[in-house]
Amino acid sequence: MVGQHPFAVVLGCVDSRVLPELVFDQGLGDLLTVRSAGEVLDEAVLGSIAYGVLELGVLLIVVLGHQGCGAVAAAVHAEAGGELPAHIRYPADRIRPAIDHRLQGEARINAAVTENVRRVRARLAAEPALAARVADGCLAVVGARYELTSQLVRKVP
């Protein structure tokens, strides 16, 4: 049986334009990719990430947000009183704390994408199963943002 030895877990969005293996120019087996709308964390996502770290020994988690995220745009739309289908409300509700109400339009969505990455990164770093490894320097949790228009990735501070 052939094993897997990814060097990173990438938590990214379900957006079909943002494939981590292509974004980071990696091959089959190099990344353990976990995808959810707007990088929203739930038990299945957390369990998948923990599997990569605890069972496969991955030393890096990348939370990858992206320009033009539909899940973030839906959360902003819902904040403005828009109706969302039932299953889309779940990710929108989790993204909502990342919305900066001082901004408007596309600026609000762009800022929320970046803030959502920060919040998800912080939550992952604080997860009990991962926090000790982060504290020991055995695990890094970083945020990044992919720009669809330029196809560049930048680190989220």
PDB file of C-alpha atoms in Angstrom:
ATOM      1  CA  MET A   1       0.000   0.000   0.000  1.00  0.00           C
ATOM      2  CA  VAL A   2       1.255   3.466  -0.890  1.00  0.00           C
ATOM      3  CA  GLY A   3       1.272   5.977   1.973  1.00  0.00           C
ATOM      4  CA  GLN A   4       0.786   9.704   1.887  1.00  0.00           C
ATOM      5  CA  HIS A   5       3.231  12.289   3.160  1.00  0.00           C
ATOM      6  CA  PRO A   6       1.849  15.790   2.575  1.00  0.00           C
ATOM      7  CA  PHE A   7       3.996  18.632   3.869  1.00  0.00           C
ATOM      8  CA  ALA A   8       1.056  20.982   4.505  1.00  0.00           C
ATOM      9  CA  VAL A   9      -2.652  21.060   5.230  1.00  0.00           C
ATOM     10  CA  VAL A  10      -4.410  23.741   3.208  1.00  0.00           C
ATOM     11  CA  LEU A  11      -7.833  24.828   4.412  1.00  0.00           C
ATOM     12  CA  GLY A  12      -9.369  26.564   1.439  1.00  0.00           C
ATOM     13  CA  CYS A  13     -12.713  27.520   0.025  1.00  0.00           C
ATOM     14  CA  VAL A  14     -14.865  25.283  -2.156  1.00  0.00           C
ATOM     15  CA  ASP A  15     -14.601  27.813  -4.996  1.00  0.00           C
ATOM     16  CA  SER A  16     -13.819  25.898  -8.180  1.00  0.00           C
ATOM     17  CA  ARG A  17     -11.338  28.604  -9.277  1.00  0.00           C
ATOM     18  CA  VAL A  18      -9.088  28.102  -6.256  1.00  0.00           C
ATOM     19  CA  LEU A  19      -7.423  24.688  -6.286  1.00  0.00           C
ATOM     20  CA  PRO A  20      -4.590  24.640  -3.738  1.00  0.00           C
ATOM     21  CA  GLU A  21      -2.481  22.176  -5.733  1.00  0.00           C
ATOM     22  CA  LEU A  22      -2.575  24.551  -8.716  1.00  0.00           C
ATOM     23  CA  VAL A  23      -2.286  27.751  -6.664  1.00  0.00           C
ATOM     24  CA  PHE A  24       0.887  26.471  -4.971  1.00  0.00           C
ATOM     25  CA  ASP A  25       2.160  24.445  -7.960  1.00  0.00           C
ATOM     26  CA  GLN A  26       2.185  21.167  -6.054  1.00  0.00           C
ATOM     27  CA  GLY A  27       1.695  17.587  -7.140  1.00  0.00           C
ATOM     28  CA  LEU A  28      -0.464  14.706  -6.064  1.00  0.00           C
ATOM     29  CA  GLY A  29       0.133  13.883  -2.410  1.00  0.00           C
ATOM     30  CA  ASP A  30       2.027  17.077  -1.555  1.00  0.00           C
ATOM     31  CA  LEU A  31      -0.906  18.814   0.161  1.00  0.00           C
ATOM     32  CA  LEU A  32      -3.701  17.571   2.368  1.00  0.00           C
ATOM     33  CA  THR A  33      -6.486  19.789   1.081  1.00  0.00           C
ATOM     34  CA  VAL A  34      -9.564  20.512   3.188  1.00  0.00           C
ATOM     35  CA  ARG A  35     -12.220  22.708   1.621  1.00  0.00           C
ATOM     36  CA  SER A  36     -15.314  24.394   3.016  1.00  0.00           C
ATOM     37  CA  ALA A  37     -17.259  27.458   1.913  1.00  0.00           C
ATOM     38  CA  GLY A  38     -15.424  30.493   3.257  1.00  0.00           C
ATOM     39  CA  GLU A  39     -12.947  28.268   5.132  1.00  0.00           C
ATOM     40  CA  VAL A  40     -15.662  27.754   7.752  1.00  0.00           C
ATOM     41  CA  LEU A  41     -14.693  25.434  10.574  1.00  0.00           C
ATOM     42  CA  ASP A  42     -16.997  22.690  11.794  1.00  0.00           C
ATOM     43  CA  GLU A  43     -16.280  19.307  13.370  1.00  0.00           C
ATOM     44  CA  ALA A  44     -15.657  17.555  10.041  1.00  0.00           C
ATOM     45  CA  VAL A  45     -13.222  20.240   8.910  1.00  0.00           C
ATOM     46  CA  LEU A  46     -11.453  20.331  12.284  1.00  0.00           C
ATOM     47  CA  GLY A  47     -11.224  16.545  12.314  1.00  0.00           C
ATOM     48  CA  SER A  48      -9.735  16.507   8.820  1.00  0.00           C
ATOM     49  CA  ILE A  49      -7.122  19.102   9.749  1.00  0.00           C
ATOM     50  CA  ALA A  50      -6.299  17.304  13.010  1.00  0.00           C
ATOM     51  CA  TYR A  51      -5.860  14.067  11.060  1.00  0.00           C
ATOM     52  CA  GLY A  52      -3.234  15.735   8.890  1.00  0.00           C
ATOM     53  CA  VAL A  53      -1.346  17.105  11.871  1.00  0.00           C
ATOM     54  CA  LEU A  54      -1.741  14.310  14.410  1.00  0.00           C
ATOM     55  CA  GLU A  55      -1.726  11.239  12.167  1.00  0.00           C
ATOM     56  CA  LEU A  56       0.316  12.319   9.153  1.00  0.00           C
ATOM     57  CA  GLY A  57       2.736  14.597  11.003  1.00  0.00           C
ATOM     58  CA  VAL A  58       2.091  17.699   8.921  1.00  0.00           C
ATOM     59  CA  LEU A  59       3.977  20.725  10.285  1.00  0.00           C
ATOM     60  CA  LEU A  60       2.174  23.510   8.415  1.00  0.00           C
ATOM     61  CA  ILE A  61      -1.465  24.590   8.149  1.00  0.00           C
ATOM     62  CA  VAL A  62      -2.348  27.259   5.589  1.00  0.00           C
ATOM     63  CA  VAL A  63      -5.728  28.989   5.786  1.00  0.00           C
ATOM     64  CA  LEU A  64      -6.281  30.161   2.206  1.00  0.00           C
ATOM     65  CA  GLY A  65      -8.885  32.842   1.551  1.00  0.00           C
ATOM     66  CA  HIS A  66      -9.458  34.323  -1.873  1.00  0.00           C
ATOM     67  CA  GLN A  67     -10.601  37.386  -3.762  1.00  0.00           C
ATOM     68  CA  GLY A  68     -14.234  37.250  -4.827  1.00  0.00           C
ATOM     69  CA  CYS A  69     -15.296  34.686  -2.218  1.00  0.00           C
ATOM     70  CA  GLY A  70     -18.986  33.940  -2.691  1.00  0.00           C
ATOM     71  CA  ALA A  71     -19.419  32.706   0.870  1.00  0.00           C
ATOM     72  CA  VAL A  72     -18.070  35.972   2.257  1.00  0.00           C
ATOM     73  CA  ALA A  73     -20.197  37.964  -0.189  1.00  0.00           C
ATOM     74  CA  ALA A  74     -23.251  35.975   0.988  1.00  0.00           C
ATOM     75  CA  ALA A  75     -22.430  36.830   4.620  1.00  0.00           C
ATOM     76  CA  VAL A  76     -22.163  40.516   3.724  1.00  0.00           C
ATOM     77  CA  HIS A  77     -25.440  40.282   1.786  1.00  0.00           C
ATOM     78  CA  ALA A  78     -27.165  38.644   4.764  1.00  0.00           C
ATOM     79  CA  GLU A  79     -25.821  41.357   7.094  1.00  0.00           C
ATOM     80  CA  ALA A  80     -27.568  43.920   4.905  1.00  0.00           C
ATOM     81  CA  GLY A  81     -30.865  42.091   5.408  1.00  0.00           C
ATOM     82  CA  GLY A  82     -30.699  39.784   2.390  1.00  0.00           C
ATOM     83  CA  GLU A  83     -32.261  36.352   2.523  1.00  0.00           C
ATOM     84  CA  LEU A  84     -30.131  33.264   2.107  1.00  0.00           C
ATOM     85  CA  PRO A  85     -31.120  29.634   1.537  1.00  0.00           C
ATOM     86  CA  ALA A  86     -31.026  27.588   4.751  1.00  0.00           C
ATOM     87  CA  HIS A  87     -27.767  25.745   4.122  1.00  0.00           C
ATOM     88  CA  ILE A  88     -25.929  28.899   3.069  1.00  0.00           C
ATOM     89  CA  ARG A  89     -26.914  30.662   6.282  1.00  0.00           C
ATOM     90  CA  TYR A  90     -24.649  28.328   8.294  1.00  0.00           C
ATOM     91  CA  PRO A  91     -21.357  29.459   6.701  1.00  0.00           C
ATOM     92  CA  ALA A  92     -22.606  33.051   6.445  1.00  0.00           C
ATOM     93  CA  ASP A  93     -23.318  33.122  10.185  1.00  0.00           C
ATOM     94  CA  ARG A  94     -19.787  31.915  10.937  1.00  0.00           C
ATOM     95  CA  ILE A  95     -18.212  34.478   8.604  1.00  0.00           C
ATOM     96  CA  ARG A  96     -20.354  37.379   9.888  1.00  0.00           C
ATOM     97  CA  PRO A  97     -18.009  38.394  12.781  1.00  0.00           C
ATOM     98  CA  ALA A  98     -15.307  39.160  10.187  1.00  0.00           C
ATOM     99  CA  ILE A  99     -17.380  41.918   8.546  1.00  0.00           C
ATOM    100  CA  ASP A 100     -16.205  45.503   9.044  1.00  0.00           C
ATOM    101  CA  HIS A 101     -19.345  47.654   9.092  1.00  0.00           C
ATOM    102  CA  ARG A 102     -17.369  50.832   8.514  1.00  0.00           C
ATOM    103  CA  LEU A 103     -16.717  49.754   4.925  1.00  0.00           C
ATOM    104  CA  GLN A 104     -19.105  49.488   1.990  1.00  0.00           C
ATOM    105  CA  GLY A 105     -19.453  47.427  -1.185  1.00  0.00           C
ATOM    106  CA  GLU A 106     -16.464  45.550  -2.546  1.00  0.00           C
ATOM    107  CA  ALA A 107     -14.165  47.036   0.125  1.00  0.00           C
ATOM    108  CA  ARG A 108     -16.335  45.421   2.808  1.00  0.00           C
ATOM    109  CA  ILE A 109     -16.167  42.035   1.085  1.00  0.00           C
ATOM    110  CA  ASN A 110     -12.392  42.251   0.500  1.00  0.00           C
ATOM    111  CA  ALA A 111     -11.716  43.226   4.104  1.00  0.00           C
ATOM    112  CA  ALA A 112     -14.009  40.457   5.367  1.00  0.00           C
ATOM    113  CA  VAL A 113     -12.132  37.840   3.308  1.00  0.00           C
ATOM    114  CA  THR A 114      -8.858  38.845   4.969  1.00  0.00           C
ATOM    115  CA  GLU A 115     -10.320  39.150   8.469  1.00  0.00           C
ATOM    116  CA  ASN A 116     -12.030  35.788   8.114  1.00  0.00           C
ATOM    117  CA  VAL A 117      -8.658  34.196   7.314  1.00  0.00           C
ATOM    118  CA  ARG A 118      -7.182  35.824  10.447  1.00  0.00           C
ATOM    119  CA  ARG A 119     -10.028  34.575  12.626  1.00  0.00           C
ATOM    120  CA  VAL A 120      -9.924  31.023  11.281  1.00  0.00           C
ATOM    121  CA  ARG A 121      -6.128  30.933  11.638  1.00  0.00           C
ATOM    122  CA  ALA A 122      -6.387  32.107  15.267  1.00  0.00           C
ATOM    123  CA  ARG A 123      -9.077  29.576  16.070  1.00  0.00           C
ATOM    124  CA  LEU A 124      -7.035  26.733  14.592  1.00  0.00           C
ATOM    125  CA  ALA A 125      -3.914  27.784  16.494  1.00  0.00           C
ATOM    126  CA  ALA A 126      -5.965  27.773  19.715  1.00  0.00           C
ATOM    127  CA  GLU A 127      -7.594  24.366  19.148  1.00  0.00           C
ATOM    128  CA  PRO A 128      -6.548  22.123  22.056  1.00  0.00           C
ATOM    129  CA  ALA A 129      -5.349  19.312  19.784  1.00  0.00           C
ATOM    130  CA  LEU A 130      -3.112  21.737  17.882  1.00  0.00           C
ATOM    131  CA  ALA A 131      -2.189  24.479  20.380  1.00  0.00           C
ATOM    132  CA  ALA A 132       0.524  22.498  22.161  1.00  0.00           C
ATOM    133  CA  ARG A 133       2.277  21.800  18.858  1.00  0.00           C
ATOM    134  CA  VAL A 134       2.045  25.485  17.948  1.00  0.00           C
ATOM    135  CA  ALA A 135       3.458  26.479  21.354  1.00  0.00           C
ATOM    136  CA  ASP A 136       6.326  23.986  20.963  1.00  0.00           C
ATOM    137  CA  GLY A 137       7.175  25.335  17.520  1.00  0.00           C
ATOM    138  CA  CYS A 138       6.300  22.011  15.894  1.00  0.00           C
ATOM    139  CA  LEU A 139       3.347  23.417  13.953  1.00  0.00           C
ATOM    140  CA  ALA A 140       2.868  26.682  12.091  1.00  0.00           C
ATOM    141  CA  VAL A 141      -0.582  28.019  11.255  1.00  0.00           C
ATOM    142  CA  VAL A 142      -0.481  30.770   8.654  1.00  0.00           C
ATOM    143  CA  GLY A 143      -3.027  32.751   6.698  1.00  0.00           C
ATOM    144  CA  ALA A 144      -2.856  33.546   3.008  1.00  0.00           C
ATOM    145  CA  ARG A 145      -4.998  35.190   0.385  1.00  0.00           C
ATOM    146  CA  TYR A 146      -5.185  34.245  -3.300  1.00  0.00           C
ATOM    147  CA  GLU A 147      -5.946  36.992  -5.794  1.00  0.00           C
ATOM    148  CA  LEU A 148      -7.952  35.671  -8.723  1.00  0.00           C
ATOM    149  CA  THR A 149      -7.054  38.610 -10.965  1.00  0.00           C
ATOM    150  CA  SER A 150      -3.264  38.331 -10.565  1.00  0.00           C
ATOM    151  CA  GLN A 151      -3.022  34.664  -9.485  1.00  0.00           C
ATOM    152  CA  LEU A 152      -0.698  35.722  -6.685  1.00  0.00           C
ATOM    153  CA  VAL A 153      -0.789  34.559  -3.075  1.00  0.00           C
ATOM    154  CA  ARG A 154       0.122  36.892  -0.259  1.00  0.00           C
ATOM    155  CA  LYS A 155       0.546  36.154   3.413  1.00  0.00           C
ATOM    156  CA  VAL A 156      -2.135  37.547   5.712  1.00  0.00           C
ATOM    157  CA  PRO A 157      -0.472  39.190   8.725  1.00  0.00           C
TER     158      PRO A 157
END
